[in-house]
Structure formats: structure tokens, C-alpha cells
mmCIF file of C-alpha atoms and ligand atoms in Angstrom:
data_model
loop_
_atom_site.group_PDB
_atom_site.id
_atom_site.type_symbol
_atom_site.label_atom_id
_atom_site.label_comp_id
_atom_site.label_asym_id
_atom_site.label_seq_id
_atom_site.Cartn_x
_atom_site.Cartn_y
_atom_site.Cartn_z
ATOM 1 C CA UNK A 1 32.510 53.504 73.224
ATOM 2 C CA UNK A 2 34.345 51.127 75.539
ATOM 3 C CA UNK A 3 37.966 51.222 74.688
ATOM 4 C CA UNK A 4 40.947 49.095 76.261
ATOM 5 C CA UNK A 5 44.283 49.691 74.693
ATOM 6 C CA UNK A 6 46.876 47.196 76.447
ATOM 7 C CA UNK A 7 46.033 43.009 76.585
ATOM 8 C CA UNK A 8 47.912 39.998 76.630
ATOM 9 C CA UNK A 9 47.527 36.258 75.149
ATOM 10 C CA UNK A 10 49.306 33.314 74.486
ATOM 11 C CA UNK A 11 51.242 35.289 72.330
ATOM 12 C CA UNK A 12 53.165 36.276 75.201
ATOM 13 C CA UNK A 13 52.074 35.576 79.323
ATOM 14 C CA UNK A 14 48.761 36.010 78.748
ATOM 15 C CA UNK A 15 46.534 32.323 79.519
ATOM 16 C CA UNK A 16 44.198 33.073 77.001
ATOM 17 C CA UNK A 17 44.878 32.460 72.659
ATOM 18 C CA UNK A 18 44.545 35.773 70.810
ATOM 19 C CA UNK A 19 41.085 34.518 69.358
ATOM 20 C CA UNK A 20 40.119 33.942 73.251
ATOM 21 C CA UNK A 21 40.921 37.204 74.311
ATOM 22 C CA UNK A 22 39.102 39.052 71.335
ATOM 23 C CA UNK A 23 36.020 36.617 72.051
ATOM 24 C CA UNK A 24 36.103 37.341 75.645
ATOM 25 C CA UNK A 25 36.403 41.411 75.229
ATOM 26 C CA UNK A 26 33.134 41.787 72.723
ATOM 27 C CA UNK A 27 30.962 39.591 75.523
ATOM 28 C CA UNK A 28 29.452 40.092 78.347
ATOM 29 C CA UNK A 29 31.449 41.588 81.252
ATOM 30 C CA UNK A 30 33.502 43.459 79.049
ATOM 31 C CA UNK A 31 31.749 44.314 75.814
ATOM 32 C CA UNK A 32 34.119 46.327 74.804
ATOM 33 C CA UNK A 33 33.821 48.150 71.372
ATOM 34 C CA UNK A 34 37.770 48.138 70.540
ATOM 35 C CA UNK A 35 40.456 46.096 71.876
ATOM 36 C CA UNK A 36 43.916 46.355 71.382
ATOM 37 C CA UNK A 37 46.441 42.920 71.374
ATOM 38 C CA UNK A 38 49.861 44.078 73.478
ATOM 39 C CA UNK A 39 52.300 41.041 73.724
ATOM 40 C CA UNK A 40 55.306 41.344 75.194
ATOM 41 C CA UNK A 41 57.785 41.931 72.402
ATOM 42 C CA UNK A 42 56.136 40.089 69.912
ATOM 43 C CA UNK A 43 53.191 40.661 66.778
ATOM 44 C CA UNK A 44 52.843 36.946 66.210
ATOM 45 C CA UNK A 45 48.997 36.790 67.890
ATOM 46 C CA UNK A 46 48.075 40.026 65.507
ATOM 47 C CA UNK A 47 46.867 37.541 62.452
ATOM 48 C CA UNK A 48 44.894 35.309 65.145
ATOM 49 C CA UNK A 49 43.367 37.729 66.468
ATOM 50 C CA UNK A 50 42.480 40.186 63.710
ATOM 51 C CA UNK A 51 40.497 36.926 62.057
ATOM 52 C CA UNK A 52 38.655 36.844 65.343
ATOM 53 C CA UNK A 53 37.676 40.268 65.011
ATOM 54 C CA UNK A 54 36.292 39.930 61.862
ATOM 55 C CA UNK A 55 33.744 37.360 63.323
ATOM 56 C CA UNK A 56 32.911 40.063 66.010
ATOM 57 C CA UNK A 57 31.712 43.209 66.589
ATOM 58 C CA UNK A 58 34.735 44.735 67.676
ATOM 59 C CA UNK A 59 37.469 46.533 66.237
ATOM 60 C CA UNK A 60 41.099 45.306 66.750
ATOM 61 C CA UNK A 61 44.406 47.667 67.331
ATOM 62 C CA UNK A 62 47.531 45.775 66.488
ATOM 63 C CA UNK A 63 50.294 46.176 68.806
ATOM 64 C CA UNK A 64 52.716 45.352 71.333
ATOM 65 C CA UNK A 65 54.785 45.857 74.709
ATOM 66 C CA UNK A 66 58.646 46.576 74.651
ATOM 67 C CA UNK A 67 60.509 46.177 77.783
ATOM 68 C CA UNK A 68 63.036 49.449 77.434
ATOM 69 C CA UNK A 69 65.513 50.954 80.144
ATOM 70 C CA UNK A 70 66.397 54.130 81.257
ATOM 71 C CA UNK A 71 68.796 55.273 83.855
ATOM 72 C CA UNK A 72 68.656 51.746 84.780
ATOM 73 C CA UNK A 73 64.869 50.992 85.434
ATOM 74 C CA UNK A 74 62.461 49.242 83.654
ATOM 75 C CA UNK A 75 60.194 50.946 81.204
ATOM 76 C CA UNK A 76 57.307 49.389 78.790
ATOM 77 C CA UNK A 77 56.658 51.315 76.047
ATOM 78 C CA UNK A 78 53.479 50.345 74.018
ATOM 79 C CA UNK A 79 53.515 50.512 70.309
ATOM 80 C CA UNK A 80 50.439 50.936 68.263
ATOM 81 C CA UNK A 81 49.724 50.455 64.429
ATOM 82 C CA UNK A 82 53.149 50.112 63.984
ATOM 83 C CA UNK A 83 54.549 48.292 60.729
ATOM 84 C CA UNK A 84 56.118 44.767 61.288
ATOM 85 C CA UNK A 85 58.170 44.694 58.011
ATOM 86 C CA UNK A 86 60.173 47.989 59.169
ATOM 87 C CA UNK A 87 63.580 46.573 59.418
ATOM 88 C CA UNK A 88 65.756 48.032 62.130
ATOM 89 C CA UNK A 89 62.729 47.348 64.459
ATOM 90 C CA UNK A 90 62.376 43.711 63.178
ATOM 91 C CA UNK A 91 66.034 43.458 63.837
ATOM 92 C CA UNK A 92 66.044 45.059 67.464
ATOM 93 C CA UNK A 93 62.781 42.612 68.239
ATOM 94 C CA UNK A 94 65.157 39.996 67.834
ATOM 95 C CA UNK A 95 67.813 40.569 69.762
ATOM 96 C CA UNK A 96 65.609 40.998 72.222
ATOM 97 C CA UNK A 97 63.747 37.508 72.292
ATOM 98 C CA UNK A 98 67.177 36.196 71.922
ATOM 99 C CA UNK A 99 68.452 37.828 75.292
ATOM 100 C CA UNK A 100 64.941 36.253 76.383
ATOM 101 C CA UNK A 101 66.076 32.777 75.170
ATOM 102 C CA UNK A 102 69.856 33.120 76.249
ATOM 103 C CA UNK A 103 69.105 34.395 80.110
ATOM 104 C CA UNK A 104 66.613 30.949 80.355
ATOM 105 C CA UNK A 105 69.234 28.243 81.758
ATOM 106 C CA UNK A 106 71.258 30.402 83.856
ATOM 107 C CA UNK A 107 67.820 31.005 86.025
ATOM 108 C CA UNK A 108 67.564 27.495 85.527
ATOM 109 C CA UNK A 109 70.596 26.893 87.240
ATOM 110 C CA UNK A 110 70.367 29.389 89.775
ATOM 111 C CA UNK A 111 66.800 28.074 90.897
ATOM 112 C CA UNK A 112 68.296 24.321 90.763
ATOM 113 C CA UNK A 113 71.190 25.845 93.088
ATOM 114 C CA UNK A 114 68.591 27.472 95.134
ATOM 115 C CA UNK A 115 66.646 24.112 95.712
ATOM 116 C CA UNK A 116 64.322 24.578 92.792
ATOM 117 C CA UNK A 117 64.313 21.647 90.044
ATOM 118 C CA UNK A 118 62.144 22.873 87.462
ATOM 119 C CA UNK A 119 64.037 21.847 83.103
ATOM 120 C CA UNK A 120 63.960 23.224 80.437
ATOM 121 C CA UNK A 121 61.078 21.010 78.976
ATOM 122 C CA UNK A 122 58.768 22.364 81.941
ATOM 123 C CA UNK A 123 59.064 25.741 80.893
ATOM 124 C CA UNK A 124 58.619 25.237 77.457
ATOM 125 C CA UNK A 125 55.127 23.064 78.005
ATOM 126 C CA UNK A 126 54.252 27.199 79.685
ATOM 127 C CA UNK A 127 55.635 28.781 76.803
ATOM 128 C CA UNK A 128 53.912 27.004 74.490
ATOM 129 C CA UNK A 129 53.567 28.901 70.520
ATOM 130 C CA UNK A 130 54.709 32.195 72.219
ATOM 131 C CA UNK A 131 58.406 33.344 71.041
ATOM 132 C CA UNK A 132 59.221 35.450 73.884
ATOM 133 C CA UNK A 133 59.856 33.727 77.096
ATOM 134 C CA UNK A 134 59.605 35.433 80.134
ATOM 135 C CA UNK A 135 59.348 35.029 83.848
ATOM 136 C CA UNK A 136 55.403 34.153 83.967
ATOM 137 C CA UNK A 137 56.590 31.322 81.996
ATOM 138 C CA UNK A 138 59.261 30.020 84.751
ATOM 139 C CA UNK A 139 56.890 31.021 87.361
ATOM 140 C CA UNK A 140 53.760 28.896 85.959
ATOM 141 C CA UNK A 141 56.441 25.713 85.716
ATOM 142 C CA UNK A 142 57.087 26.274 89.403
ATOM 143 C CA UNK A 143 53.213 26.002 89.842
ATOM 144 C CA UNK A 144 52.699 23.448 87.930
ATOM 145 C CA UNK A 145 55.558 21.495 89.926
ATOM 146 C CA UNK A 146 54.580 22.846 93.558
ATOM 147 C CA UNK A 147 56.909 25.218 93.878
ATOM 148 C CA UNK A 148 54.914 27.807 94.321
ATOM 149 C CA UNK A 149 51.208 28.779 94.792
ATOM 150 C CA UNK A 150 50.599 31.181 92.173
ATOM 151 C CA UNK A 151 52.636 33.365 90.111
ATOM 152 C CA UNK A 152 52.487 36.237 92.390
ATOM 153 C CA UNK A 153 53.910 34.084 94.813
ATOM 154 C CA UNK A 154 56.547 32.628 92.414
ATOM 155 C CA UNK A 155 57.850 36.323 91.503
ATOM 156 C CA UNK A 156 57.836 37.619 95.120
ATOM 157 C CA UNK A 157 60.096 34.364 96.313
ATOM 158 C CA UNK A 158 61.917 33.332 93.406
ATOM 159 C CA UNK A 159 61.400 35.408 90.301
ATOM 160 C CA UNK A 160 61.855 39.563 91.616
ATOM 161 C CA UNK A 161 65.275 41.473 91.296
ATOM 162 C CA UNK A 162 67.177 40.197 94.226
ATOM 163 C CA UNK A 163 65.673 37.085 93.903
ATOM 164 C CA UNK A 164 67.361 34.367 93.442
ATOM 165 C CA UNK A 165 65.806 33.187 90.305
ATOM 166 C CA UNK A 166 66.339 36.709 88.949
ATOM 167 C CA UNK A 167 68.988 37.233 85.859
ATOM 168 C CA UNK A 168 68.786 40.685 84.132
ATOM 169 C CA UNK A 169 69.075 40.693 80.681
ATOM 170 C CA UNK A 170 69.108 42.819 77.338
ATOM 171 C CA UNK A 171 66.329 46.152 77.268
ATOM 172 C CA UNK A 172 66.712 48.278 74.601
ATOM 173 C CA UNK A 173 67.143 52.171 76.260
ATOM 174 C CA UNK A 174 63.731 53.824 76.344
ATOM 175 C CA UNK A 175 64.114 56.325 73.485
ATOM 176 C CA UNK A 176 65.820 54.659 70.855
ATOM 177 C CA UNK A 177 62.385 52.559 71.179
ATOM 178 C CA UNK A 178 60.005 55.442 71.045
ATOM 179 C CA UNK A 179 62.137 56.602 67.456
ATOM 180 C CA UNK A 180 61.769 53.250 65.887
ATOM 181 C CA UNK A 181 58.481 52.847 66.802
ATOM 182 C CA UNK A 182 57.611 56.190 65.561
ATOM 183 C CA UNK A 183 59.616 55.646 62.196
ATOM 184 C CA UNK A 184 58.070 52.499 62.021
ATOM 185 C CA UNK A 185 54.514 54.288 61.267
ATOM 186 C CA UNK A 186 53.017 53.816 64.722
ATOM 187 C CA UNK A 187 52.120 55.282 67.892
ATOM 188 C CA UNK A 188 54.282 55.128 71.247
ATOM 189 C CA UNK A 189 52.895 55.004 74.820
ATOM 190 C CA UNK A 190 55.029 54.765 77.996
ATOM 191 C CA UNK A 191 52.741 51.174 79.946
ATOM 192 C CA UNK A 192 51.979 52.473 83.330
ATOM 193 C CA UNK A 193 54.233 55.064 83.653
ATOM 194 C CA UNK A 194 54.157 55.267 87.259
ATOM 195 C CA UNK A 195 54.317 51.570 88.678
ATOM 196 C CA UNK A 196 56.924 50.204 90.327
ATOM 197 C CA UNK A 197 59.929 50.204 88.617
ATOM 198 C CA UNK A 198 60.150 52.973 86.393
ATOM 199 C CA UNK A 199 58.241 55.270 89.095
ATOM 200 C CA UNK A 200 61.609 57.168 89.959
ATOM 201 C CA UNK A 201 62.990 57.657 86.651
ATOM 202 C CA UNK A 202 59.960 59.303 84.252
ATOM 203 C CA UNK A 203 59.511 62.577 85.965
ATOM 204 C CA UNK A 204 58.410 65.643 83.802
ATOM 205 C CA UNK A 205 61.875 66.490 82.545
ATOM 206 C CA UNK A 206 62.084 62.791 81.183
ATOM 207 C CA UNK A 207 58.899 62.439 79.753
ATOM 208 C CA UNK A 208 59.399 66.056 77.438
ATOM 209 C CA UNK A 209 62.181 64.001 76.592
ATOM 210 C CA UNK A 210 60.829 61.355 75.382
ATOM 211 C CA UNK A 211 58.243 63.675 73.866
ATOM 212 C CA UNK A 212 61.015 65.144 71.722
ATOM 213 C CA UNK A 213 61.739 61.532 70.642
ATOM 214 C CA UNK A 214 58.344 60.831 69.329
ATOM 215 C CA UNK A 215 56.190 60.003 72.047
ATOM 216 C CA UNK A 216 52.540 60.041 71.331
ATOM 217 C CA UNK A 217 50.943 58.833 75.108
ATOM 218 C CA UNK A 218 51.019 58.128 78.639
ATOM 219 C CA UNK A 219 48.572 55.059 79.999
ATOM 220 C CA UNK A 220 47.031 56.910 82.937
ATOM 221 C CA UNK A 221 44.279 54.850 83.315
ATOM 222 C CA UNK A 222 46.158 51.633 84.732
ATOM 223 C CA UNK A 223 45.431 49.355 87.539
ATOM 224 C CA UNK A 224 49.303 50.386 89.057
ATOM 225 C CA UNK A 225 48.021 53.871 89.893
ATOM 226 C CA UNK A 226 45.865 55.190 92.234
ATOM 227 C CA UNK A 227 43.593 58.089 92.706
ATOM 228 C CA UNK A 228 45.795 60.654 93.217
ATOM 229 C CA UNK A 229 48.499 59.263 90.548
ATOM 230 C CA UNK A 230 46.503 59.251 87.958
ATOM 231 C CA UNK A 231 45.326 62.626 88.686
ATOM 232 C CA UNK A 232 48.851 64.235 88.767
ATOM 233 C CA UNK A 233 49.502 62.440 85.634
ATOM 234 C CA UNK A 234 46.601 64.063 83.458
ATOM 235 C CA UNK A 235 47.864 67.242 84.513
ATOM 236 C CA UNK A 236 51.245 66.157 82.852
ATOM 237 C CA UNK A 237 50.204 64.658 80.201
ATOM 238 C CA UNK A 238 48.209 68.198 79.253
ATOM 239 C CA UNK A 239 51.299 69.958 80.129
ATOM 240 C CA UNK A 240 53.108 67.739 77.443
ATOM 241 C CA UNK A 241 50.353 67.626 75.304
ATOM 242 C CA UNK A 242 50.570 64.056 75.181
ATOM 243 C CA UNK A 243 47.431 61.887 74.413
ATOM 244 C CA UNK A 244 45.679 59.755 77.899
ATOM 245 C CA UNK A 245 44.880 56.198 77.228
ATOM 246 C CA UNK A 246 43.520 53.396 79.962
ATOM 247 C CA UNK A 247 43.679 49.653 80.002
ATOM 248 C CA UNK A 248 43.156 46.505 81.942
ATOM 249 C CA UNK A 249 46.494 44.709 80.676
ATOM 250 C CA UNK A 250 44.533 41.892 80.911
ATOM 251 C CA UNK A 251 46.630 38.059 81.365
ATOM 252 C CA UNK A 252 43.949 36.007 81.563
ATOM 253 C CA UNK A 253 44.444 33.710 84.610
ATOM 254 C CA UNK A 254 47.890 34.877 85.490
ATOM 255 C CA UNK A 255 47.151 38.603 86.985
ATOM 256 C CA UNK A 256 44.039 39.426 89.860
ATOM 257 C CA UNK A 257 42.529 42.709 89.226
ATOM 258 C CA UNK A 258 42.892 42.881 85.547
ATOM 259 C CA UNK A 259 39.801 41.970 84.007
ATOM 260 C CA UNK A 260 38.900 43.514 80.311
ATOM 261 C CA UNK A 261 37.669 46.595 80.096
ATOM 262 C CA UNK A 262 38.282 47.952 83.762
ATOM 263 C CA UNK A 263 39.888 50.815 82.794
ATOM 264 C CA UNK A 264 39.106 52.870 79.271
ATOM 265 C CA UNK A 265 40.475 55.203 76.896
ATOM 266 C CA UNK A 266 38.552 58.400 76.107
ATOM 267 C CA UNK A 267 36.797 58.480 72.675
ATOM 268 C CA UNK A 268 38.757 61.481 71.855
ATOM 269 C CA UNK A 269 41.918 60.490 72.631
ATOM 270 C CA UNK A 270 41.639 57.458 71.187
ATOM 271 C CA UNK A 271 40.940 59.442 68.117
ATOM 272 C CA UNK A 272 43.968 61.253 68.680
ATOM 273 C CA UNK A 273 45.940 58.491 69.040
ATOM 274 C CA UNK A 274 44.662 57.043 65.623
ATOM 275 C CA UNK A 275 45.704 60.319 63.923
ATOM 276 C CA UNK A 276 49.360 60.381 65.715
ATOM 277 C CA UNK A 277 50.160 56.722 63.808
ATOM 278 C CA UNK A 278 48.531 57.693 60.291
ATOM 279 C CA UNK A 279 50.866 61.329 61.131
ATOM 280 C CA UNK A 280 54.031 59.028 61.385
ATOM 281 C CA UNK A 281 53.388 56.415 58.831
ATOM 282 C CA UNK A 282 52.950 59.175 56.444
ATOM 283 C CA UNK A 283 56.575 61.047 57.709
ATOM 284 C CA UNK A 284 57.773 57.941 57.440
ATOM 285 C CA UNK A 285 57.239 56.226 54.403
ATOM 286 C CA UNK A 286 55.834 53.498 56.246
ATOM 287 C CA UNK A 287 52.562 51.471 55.400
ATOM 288 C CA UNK A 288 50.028 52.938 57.154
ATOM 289 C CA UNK A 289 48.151 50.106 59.091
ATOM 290 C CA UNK A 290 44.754 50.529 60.319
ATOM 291 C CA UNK A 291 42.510 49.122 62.951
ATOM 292 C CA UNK A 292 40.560 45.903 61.769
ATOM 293 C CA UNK A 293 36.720 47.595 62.134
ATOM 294 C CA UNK A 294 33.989 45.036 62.743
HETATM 295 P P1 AMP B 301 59.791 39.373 82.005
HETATM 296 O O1 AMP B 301 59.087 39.775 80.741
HETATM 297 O O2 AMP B 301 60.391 38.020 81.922
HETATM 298 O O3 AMP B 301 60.735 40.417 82.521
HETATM 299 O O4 AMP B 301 58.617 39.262 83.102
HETATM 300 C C1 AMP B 301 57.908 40.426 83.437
HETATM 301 C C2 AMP B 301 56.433 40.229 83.240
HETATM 302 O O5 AMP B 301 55.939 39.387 84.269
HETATM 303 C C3 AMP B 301 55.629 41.510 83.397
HETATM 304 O O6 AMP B 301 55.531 42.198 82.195
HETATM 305 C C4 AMP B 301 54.306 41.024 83.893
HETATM 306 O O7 AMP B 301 53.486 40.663 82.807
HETATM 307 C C5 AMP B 301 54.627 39.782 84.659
HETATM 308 N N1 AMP B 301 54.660 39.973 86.132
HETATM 309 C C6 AMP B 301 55.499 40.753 86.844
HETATM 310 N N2 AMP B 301 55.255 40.639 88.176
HETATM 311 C C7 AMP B 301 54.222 39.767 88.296
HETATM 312 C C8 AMP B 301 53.498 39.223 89.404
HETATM 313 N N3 AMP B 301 53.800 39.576 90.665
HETATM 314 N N4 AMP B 301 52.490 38.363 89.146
HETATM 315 C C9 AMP B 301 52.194 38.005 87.872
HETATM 316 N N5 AMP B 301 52.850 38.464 86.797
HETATM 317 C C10 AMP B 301 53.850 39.339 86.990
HETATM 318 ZN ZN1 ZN B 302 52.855 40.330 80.916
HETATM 319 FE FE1 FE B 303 53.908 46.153 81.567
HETATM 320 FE FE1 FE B 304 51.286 44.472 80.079
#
């Protein structure tokens, strides 16, 4: 079975509509035999995408990627199978695509101090149906007006911290996401625990804390670590007894190196995985959501 559990659409930065992306992972390259959707804060391409799964002979995990913080660095927690009606996490969701939304003209108005003259309405042709704005967005405007070459380019010049483009803005703190995912009747998975960023905060200690909180995974297999990485991180993710997962984190156009399916997740932990969410939906009281099966 060829399994990739973290992708991006339109729903968020990703180039490709969630029907696209589910298209694209049952063909040839990927040919993958599940697939799971991972916006950025955000379930609106699950309904897309699940009817595109239908047509296909692939089966679709719902879910998504938080931006959290802890001990002020930047950590994505993935959420799997989790239920969208489950209110306190419906109402933290919003808050954070409103700090999204409210952090958009003041990086407006630093890049027009900087030199930069990209509006409002260029961003929001990038945006386009997704609700949660982020830098890709800003970064594809600056393209799309010269500005820059690519997006990697954009982020390195304009968009990084330091940068000056770059306005920080609301993350909700790492474990209070892991809980409401968790009481939400899913599955949480710290995104690519080592890259930059949150490198220097999640060391052993950390992660049996988050463990404590509810957390069901670590993403091993990721494109952001390299040999020796990933092998230090199996070993801790035994240790913790914490399920292994792999992904592309595919964006379509708008990341090199990430194409569908070039990283997997075991069989077996991807069974586990499925069992951890069904384990918390039933704690919870939650509806217990499955995986669309082709
Ligand atoms: P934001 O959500 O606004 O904080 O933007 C962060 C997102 O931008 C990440 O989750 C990545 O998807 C994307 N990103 C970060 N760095 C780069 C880069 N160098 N090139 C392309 N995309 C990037
Ligand atoms: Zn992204
Ligand atoms: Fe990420
Ligand atoms: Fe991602």
C-alpha cells in the first residue's frame, strides 16, 4: 500500500483544487492507494475532495495543518479524522484565520515601505476560494508582479522572520492543540518535527509531553529530514510509543522536491493511526469519522 498522510490544495497554498490533487495521487507517478488532504488551518477542500475519491480508487483521510507555538517556535501539528462540528475547535480555527486576515495590510504596508507595491486585490486573485491566507499567497502576488522569481525567492528576501515583509501573528500553543484535536475524535501528529523552526524546541522531554496531552504521531518520513534525522527520530518515536507516518506535503507548483507519494507511511502504522482516532472519538463522544474507501 502506498500511503501519504500530509497534502495541500487550493484549500490552502497548495496550486492544485482538492479534486486535482486526489486525481493526481491515484495516477501515474504517484499511484498512491490513500491520500490524506492537510490544509493549512482549514477543512473546507474535505467535501471536494472526498467526491473525487469516490470516482477513484483511492481512499481519502480528512484532515488538516495547525500552525501551534511553543517556547516561541513554530510547530504544525497535523490532525486526522477529526470532527469539524466540535465547537471549541471550530471556535479556535477561527480566531486563527482571523489573525491570518488581520496581519494582511500591515505586511502590505511594510512591503510598500520597503519598495514593494503589491494591494490587497493582488493577493486576493492568489488566495482565491481558500479562507486562510498566508504568506505563499503574498509571495505568488510578488511573482505575479515581478517582484520576485519564485516563492522560495519571495520568502528568503521578503517573506522570512527578519524580513521585512514578515509580521508574526496569532498560533495557538502546541498542546492546547493536540487536546482539542484529540477531544475532537481525531488523531494528532507533530508536521516535520525536526525542520527548521521548531528543531530546537521538541526534544524528548517535550515530545512525552505532548504525549501526555494526546499525541498520537511524529511525521518522520518528511522531505525536512535527512538520513540520520529520521533515524534518531524512529528511535524516539519507539521510545514514546508514538505511531511513524511519512509524507510528501505536496503544494503543487509552489514547493520543489515535494512530489506525491515520495515519502510513505507504513501499513501498520497507518493502521495504528486509524485505531488512535476511532480510540478518541469514542472517549470523546465525538462522531467517529472514517476514511472515504474507494
Ligand atoms: P504562513 O502560513 O503564512 O505562516 O506561511 C507558511 C507556509 O508557507 C508554510 O506552511 C509553507 O507551506 C510555506 N513556505 C514556507 N517557506 C517556504 C518557501 N521557502 N517556499 C515555498 N513555500 C514556503
Ligand atoms: Zn503550505
Ligand atoms: Fe508544515
Ligand atoms: Fe504542509
Amino acid at each position: 500500500m502506498r500511503i501519504d498522510l500530509h497534502t495541500h490544495s487550493s484549500a490552502s497554498d497548495g496550486t492544485y483544487s482538492p479534486a486535482d490533487v486526489v486525481r493526481l495521487a491515484a495516477a501515474d507517478p504517484a499511484r498512491l492507494d490513500v491520500l490524506a488532504l492537510t490544509d493549512h488551518d482549514s477543512m473546507s477542500g474535505w467535501a471536494e475532495a472526498a467526491q473525487a475519491a469516490e470516482r477513484q480508487a483511492i481512499t481519502l483521510v480528512p484532515g488538516m495543518e495547525i500552525s501551534t507555538k511553543h517556547a516561541g517556535a513554530g510547530v504544525h501539528v497535523l490532525g486526522y479524522l477529526l470532527d469539524p462540528g466540535y465547537p471549541p475547535l471550530a471556535a479556535e480555527l477561527e480566531r486563527i484565520l482571523a489573525a491570518r486576515e488581520g496581519r494582511l495590510s500591515t505586511m502590505l504596508a511594510q512591503l510598500q515601505t520597503a519598495g514593494v507595491t503589491i494591494s490587497e486585490d493582488d493577493v486576493r486573485r492568489q488566495v482565491g476560494e481558500s479562507p486562510a491566507i498566508g504568506r505563499p499567497h503574498i509571495a505568488d502576488a510578488m511573482v505575479a508582479k515581478g517582484f520576485a522569481a519564485n516563492r522560495g525567492e519571495a520568502f528568503t528576501d521578503w517573506l522570512n522572520a527578519g524580513r521585512p515583509g514578515h509580521v508574526a501573528r496569532y498560533a495557538t500553543p502546541t498542546a492546547t492543540m493536540i487536546r482539542l484535536i484529540t477531544a475532537a475524535g481525531g488523531a494528532a501528529v507533530i508536521a516535520h518535527p525536526w525542520g527548521h523552526g521548531s528543531r530546537r524546541v521538541l526534544d524528548a522531554e517535550t515530545l512525552a509531553s505532548f504525549r501526555a496531552a494526546g499525541l498520537t504521531g511524529l511525521e518522520v518520513e518528511h522531505q525536512d529530514h535527512g538520513p540520520a534525522d529520521r533515524s534518531s527520530l524512529r528511535a524516539l518515536a519507539s521510545e514514546l510509543d508514538l505511531v511513524i507516518t511519512g509524507s510528501s506535503d505536496f503544494h503543487g507548483l509552489g514547493k520543489v522536491d515535494h512530489e506525491l507519494g515520495c515519502n510513505l507511511t507504513d501499513e501498520d502504522q497507518y493502521a495504528r493511526l486509524l485505531a488512535a482516532a476511532a480510540a478518541n472519538a469514542a472517549t470523546s463522544g465525538r462522531d467517529v469519522l472514517s476514511a472515504t474507501v474507494p
